[in-house]
C-alpha positions as CSV (number, residue, x, y, z in Angstrom):
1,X,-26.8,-74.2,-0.3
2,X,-28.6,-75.1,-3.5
3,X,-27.6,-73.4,-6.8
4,X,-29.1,-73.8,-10.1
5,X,-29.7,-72.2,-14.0
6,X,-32.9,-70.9,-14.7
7,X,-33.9,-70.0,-18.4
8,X,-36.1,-66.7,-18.3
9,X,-37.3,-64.4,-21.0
10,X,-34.2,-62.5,-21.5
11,X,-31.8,-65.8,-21.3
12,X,-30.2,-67.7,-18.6
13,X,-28.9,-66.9,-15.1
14,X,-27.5,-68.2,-12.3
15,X,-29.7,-68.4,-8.7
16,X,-29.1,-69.6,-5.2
17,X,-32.6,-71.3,-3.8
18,X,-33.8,-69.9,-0.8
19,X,-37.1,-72.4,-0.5
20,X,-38.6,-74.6,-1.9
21,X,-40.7,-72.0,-4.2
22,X,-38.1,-69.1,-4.0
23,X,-34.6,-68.0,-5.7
24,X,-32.3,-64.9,-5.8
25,X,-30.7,-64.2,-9.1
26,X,-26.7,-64.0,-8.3
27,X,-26.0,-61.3,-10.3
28,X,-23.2,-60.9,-13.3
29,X,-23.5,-64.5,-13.9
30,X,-25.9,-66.0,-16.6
31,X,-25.2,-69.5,-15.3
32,X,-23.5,-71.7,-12.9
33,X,-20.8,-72.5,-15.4
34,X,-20.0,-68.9,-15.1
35,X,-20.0,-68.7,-11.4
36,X,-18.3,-71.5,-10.9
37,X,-15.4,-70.3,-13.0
38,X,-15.2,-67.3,-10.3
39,X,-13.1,-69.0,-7.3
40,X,-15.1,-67.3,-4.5
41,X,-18.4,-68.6,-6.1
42,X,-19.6,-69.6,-3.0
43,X,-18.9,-66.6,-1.1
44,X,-20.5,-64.5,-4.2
45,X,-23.6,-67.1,-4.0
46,X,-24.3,-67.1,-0.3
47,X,-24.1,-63.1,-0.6
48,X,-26.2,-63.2,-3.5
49,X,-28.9,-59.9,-3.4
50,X,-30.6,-60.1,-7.0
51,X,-34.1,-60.2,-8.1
52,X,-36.3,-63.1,-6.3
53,X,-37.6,-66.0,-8.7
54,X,-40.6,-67.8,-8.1
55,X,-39.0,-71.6,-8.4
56,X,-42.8,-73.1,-9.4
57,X,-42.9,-71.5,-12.5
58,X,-39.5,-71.7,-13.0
59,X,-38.0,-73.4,-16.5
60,X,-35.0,-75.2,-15.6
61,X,-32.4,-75.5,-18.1
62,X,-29.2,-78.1,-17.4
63,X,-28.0,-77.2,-14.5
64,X,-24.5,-77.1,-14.8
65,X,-24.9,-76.0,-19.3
66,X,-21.2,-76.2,-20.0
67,X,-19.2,-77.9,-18.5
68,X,-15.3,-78.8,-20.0
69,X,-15.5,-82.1,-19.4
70,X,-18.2,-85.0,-18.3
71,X,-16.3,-88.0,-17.3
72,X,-18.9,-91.1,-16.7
73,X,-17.7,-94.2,-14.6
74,X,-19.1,-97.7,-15.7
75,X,-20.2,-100.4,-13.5
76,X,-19.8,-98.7,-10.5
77,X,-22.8,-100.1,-8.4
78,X,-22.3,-103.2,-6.6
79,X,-26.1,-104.5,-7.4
80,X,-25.6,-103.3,-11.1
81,X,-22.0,-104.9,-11.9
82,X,-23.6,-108.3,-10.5
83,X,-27.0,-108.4,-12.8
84,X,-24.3,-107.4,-15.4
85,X,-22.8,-110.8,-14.5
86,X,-19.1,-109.0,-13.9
87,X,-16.1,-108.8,-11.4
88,X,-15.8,-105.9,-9.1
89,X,-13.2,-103.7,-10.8
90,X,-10.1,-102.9,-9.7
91,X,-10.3,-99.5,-11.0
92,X,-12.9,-97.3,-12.3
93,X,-13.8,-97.6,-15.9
94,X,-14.3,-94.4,-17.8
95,X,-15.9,-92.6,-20.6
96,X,-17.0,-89.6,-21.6
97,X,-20.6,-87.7,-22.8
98,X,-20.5,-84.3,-24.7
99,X,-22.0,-81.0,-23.1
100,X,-24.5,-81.2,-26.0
101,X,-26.3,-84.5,-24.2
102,X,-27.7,-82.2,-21.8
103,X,-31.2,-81.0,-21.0
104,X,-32.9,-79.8,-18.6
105,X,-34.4,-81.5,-16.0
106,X,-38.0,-81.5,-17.1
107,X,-37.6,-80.5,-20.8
108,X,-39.0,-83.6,-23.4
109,X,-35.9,-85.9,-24.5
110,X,-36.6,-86.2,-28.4
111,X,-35.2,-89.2,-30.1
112,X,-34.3,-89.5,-33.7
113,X,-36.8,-93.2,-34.9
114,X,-33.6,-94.4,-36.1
115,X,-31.7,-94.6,-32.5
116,X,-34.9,-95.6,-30.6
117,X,-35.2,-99.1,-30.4
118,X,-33.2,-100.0,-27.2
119,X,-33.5,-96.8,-25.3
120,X,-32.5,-97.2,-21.6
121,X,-32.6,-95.4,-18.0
122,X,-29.6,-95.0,-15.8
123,X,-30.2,-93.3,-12.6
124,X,-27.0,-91.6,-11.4
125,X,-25.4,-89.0,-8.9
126,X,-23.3,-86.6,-10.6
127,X,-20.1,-84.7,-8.7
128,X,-19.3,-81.1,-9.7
129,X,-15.9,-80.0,-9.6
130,X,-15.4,-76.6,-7.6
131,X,-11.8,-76.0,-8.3
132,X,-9.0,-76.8,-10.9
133,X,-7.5,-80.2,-9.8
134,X,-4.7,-81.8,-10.2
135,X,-3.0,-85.2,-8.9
136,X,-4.7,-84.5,-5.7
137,X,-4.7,-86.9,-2.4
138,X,-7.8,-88.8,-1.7
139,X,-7.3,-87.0,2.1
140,X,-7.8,-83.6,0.0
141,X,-10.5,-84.8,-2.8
142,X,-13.8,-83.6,-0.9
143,X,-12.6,-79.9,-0.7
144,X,-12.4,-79.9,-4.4
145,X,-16.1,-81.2,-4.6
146,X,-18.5,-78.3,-5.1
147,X,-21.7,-80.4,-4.7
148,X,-23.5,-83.0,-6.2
149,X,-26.9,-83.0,-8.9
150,X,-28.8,-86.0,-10.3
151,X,-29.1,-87.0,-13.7
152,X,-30.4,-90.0,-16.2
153,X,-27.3,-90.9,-18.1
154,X,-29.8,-91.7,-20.8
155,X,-28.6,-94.4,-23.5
156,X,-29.1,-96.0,-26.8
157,X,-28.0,-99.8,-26.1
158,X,-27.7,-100.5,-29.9
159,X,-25.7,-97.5,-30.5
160,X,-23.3,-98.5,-27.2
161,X,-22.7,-102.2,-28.0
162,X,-21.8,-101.3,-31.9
163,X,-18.5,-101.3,-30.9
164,X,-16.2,-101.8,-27.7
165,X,-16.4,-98.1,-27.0
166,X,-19.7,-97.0,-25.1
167,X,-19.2,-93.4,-26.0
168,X,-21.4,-93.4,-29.4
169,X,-24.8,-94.6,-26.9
170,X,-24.2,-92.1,-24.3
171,X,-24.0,-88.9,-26.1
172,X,-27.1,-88.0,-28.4
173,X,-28.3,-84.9,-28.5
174,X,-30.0,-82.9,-25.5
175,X,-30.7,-86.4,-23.9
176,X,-29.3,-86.6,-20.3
177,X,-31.8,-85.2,-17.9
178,X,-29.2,-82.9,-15.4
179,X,-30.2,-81.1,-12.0
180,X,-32.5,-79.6,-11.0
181,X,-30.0,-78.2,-8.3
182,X,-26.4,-78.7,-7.4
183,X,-26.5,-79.1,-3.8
184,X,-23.2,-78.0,-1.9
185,X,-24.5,-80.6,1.6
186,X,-25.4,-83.7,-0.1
187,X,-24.2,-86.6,2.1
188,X,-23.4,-89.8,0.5
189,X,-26.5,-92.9,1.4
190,X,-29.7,-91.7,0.5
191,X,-31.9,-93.5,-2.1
192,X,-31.5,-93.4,-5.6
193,X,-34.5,-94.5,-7.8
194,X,-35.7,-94.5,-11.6
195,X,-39.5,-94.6,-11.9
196,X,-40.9,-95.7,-15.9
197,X,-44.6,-94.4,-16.1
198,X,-44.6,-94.2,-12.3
199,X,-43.5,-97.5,-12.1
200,X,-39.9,-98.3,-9.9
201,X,-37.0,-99.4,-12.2
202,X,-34.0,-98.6,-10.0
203,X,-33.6,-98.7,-6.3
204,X,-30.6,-98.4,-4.5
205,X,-28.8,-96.0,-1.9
206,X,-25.7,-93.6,-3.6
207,X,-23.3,-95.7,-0.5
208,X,-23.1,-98.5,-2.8
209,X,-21.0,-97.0,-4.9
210,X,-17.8,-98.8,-5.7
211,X,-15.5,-96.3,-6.2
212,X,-17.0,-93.0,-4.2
213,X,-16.6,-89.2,-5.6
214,X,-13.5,-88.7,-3.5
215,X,-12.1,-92.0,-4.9
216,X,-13.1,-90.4,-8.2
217,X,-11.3,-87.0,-7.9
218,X,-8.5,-88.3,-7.0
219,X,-7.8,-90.7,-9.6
220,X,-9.4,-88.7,-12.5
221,X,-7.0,-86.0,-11.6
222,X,-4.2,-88.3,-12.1
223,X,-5.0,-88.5,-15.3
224,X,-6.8,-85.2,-16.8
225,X,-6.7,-81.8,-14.6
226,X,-10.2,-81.4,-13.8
227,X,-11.6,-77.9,-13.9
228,X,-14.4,-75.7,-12.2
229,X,-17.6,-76.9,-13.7
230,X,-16.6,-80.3,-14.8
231,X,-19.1,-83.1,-13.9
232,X,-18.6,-87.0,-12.8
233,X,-21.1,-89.2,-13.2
234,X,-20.6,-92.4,-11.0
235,X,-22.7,-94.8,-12.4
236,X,-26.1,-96.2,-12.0
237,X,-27.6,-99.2,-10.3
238,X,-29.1,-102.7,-11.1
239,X,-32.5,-102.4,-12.6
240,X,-31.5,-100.9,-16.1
241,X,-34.3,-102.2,-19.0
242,X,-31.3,-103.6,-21.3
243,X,-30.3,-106.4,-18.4
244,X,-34.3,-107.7,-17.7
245,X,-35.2,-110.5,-18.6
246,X,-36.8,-109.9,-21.2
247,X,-35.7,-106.6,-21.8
248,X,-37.6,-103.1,-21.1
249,X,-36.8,-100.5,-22.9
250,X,-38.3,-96.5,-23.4
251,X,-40.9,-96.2,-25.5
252,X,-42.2,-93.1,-27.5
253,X,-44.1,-90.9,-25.0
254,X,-42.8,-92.6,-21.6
255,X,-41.6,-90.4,-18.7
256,X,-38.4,-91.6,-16.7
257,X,-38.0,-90.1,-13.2
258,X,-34.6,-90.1,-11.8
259,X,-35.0,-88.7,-7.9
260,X,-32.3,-89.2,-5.3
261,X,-33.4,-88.5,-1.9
262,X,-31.9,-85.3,-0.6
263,X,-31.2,-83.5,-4.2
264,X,-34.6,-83.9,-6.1
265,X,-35.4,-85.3,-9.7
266,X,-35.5,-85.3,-13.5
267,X,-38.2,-85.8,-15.3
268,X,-37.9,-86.1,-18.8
269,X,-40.8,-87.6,-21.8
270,X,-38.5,-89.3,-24.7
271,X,-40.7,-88.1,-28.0
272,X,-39.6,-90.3,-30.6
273,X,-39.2,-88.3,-34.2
């Protein structure tokens, strides 16, 4: 089943794809951070009997608006922590982006000229929680999964090496590319690739992950309960612009395609202002 958020004329709502050009509005819910809040979300979605949507003239807003939390995992590609010239860790590292660095996944990404100089791409699979959890078993982590979405973790290099912390370059402004779906199937070993311009950045398959989304659940929710609606993002592959030599970086009118095979893409222009 594929779920997203669709802006319309009268505000947001909440639809369950049927095709690839058609949706049904799920009723009483204006997004899927509302439905997801309801525990039989997927019963309510699969049953869902509400106006039909054509998808191709759809606007897409973020597809998951607002979640709780969004709880990003560093180096978590094997190819990515070696160009990065690292160890393998031993446990995930972690960070955090705001709700507010998300967009939609084909709205422009506008930059403010004085954080645009070392803007980079990171192509990454994002898990969405389904239920609250809490200290649960890796045996027991996938049921608390409610599917997965794609999305550019989109980041200002001189902002995130200021300092120690990375938060401060992850977390501008309606920056991160998110959805177009949440797809409750998605299986783990498809590609994963980042396109500048039409030209391949990133390629690498989401079963190279160090730590994978079960891993994930289960130690994130030894340490914060996660809730319905709250996002993982598990880290991105070699190829980023900030580690070529010499570096490549997002430049004022570019477009940056983030697709993983089996969930879609983002497409987002930066606009530099």
């Amino acid at each position: 089943m594929r779920l997203a958020t669709l802006r319309t004329e009268t505000g947001t709502v909440a639809v369950r794809a049927d095709d690839e050009t058609t949706a049904t509005v799920i009723d009483g819910y204006p997004d899927l951070s509302a439905l997801l809040a309801d525990p039989d979300w997927r019963s309510v979605a699969a049953a869902a009997r509400g106006a039909r949507i054509d998808l191709r003239a759809a606007d897409f807003g973020p597809v998951v608006p607002r979640p709780g939390k969004i709880v990003c995992v560093g180096l978590n590609y094997r190819t990515h922590i070696t160009e990065m010239g690292r160890d393998l860790p031993e446990y995930p590292t972690l960070f955090a982006k705001f709700a507010d660095a998300l967009t939609g996944p084909y709205d422009d990404v506008i930059v403010p000229d004085y954080a645009a100089s070392e803007l980079d791409w990171e192509a990454e699979l994002a898990v969405i929680v389904g239920a609250r959890a809490t200290r649960v078993g890796a045996d027991a982590a996938a049921s608390f999964i409610a599917g997965y979405s794609v999305i550019n973790d989109y980041t200002m290099r001189d902002y995130q090496y200021r300092t120690l912390q990375w938060d401060q370059g992850k977390t501008f402004d309606r920056t991160s590319g998110f959805g177009p779906y949440l797809d409750t199937d998605y299986r783990l070993g498809t590609r994963i690739e980042t396109r500048l311009e039409g030209e391949v950045m990133q390629s690498a398959t989401t079963d190279d992950l160090v730590f994978g989304p079960e891993q994930l659940v289960e130690y994130i929710s030894h340490i914060v309960t996660l809730q319905p609606g709250d996002v993982i993002i598990t880290g991105t592959s070699g190829g980023v612009g900030h580690a070529r030599t010499p570096a490549r970086y997002i430049r004022d009118g570019e477009t940056v395609e983030v697709s993983i095979e089996g969930l879609g893409s983002v497409r987002n222009r930066t606009i530099v202002a």
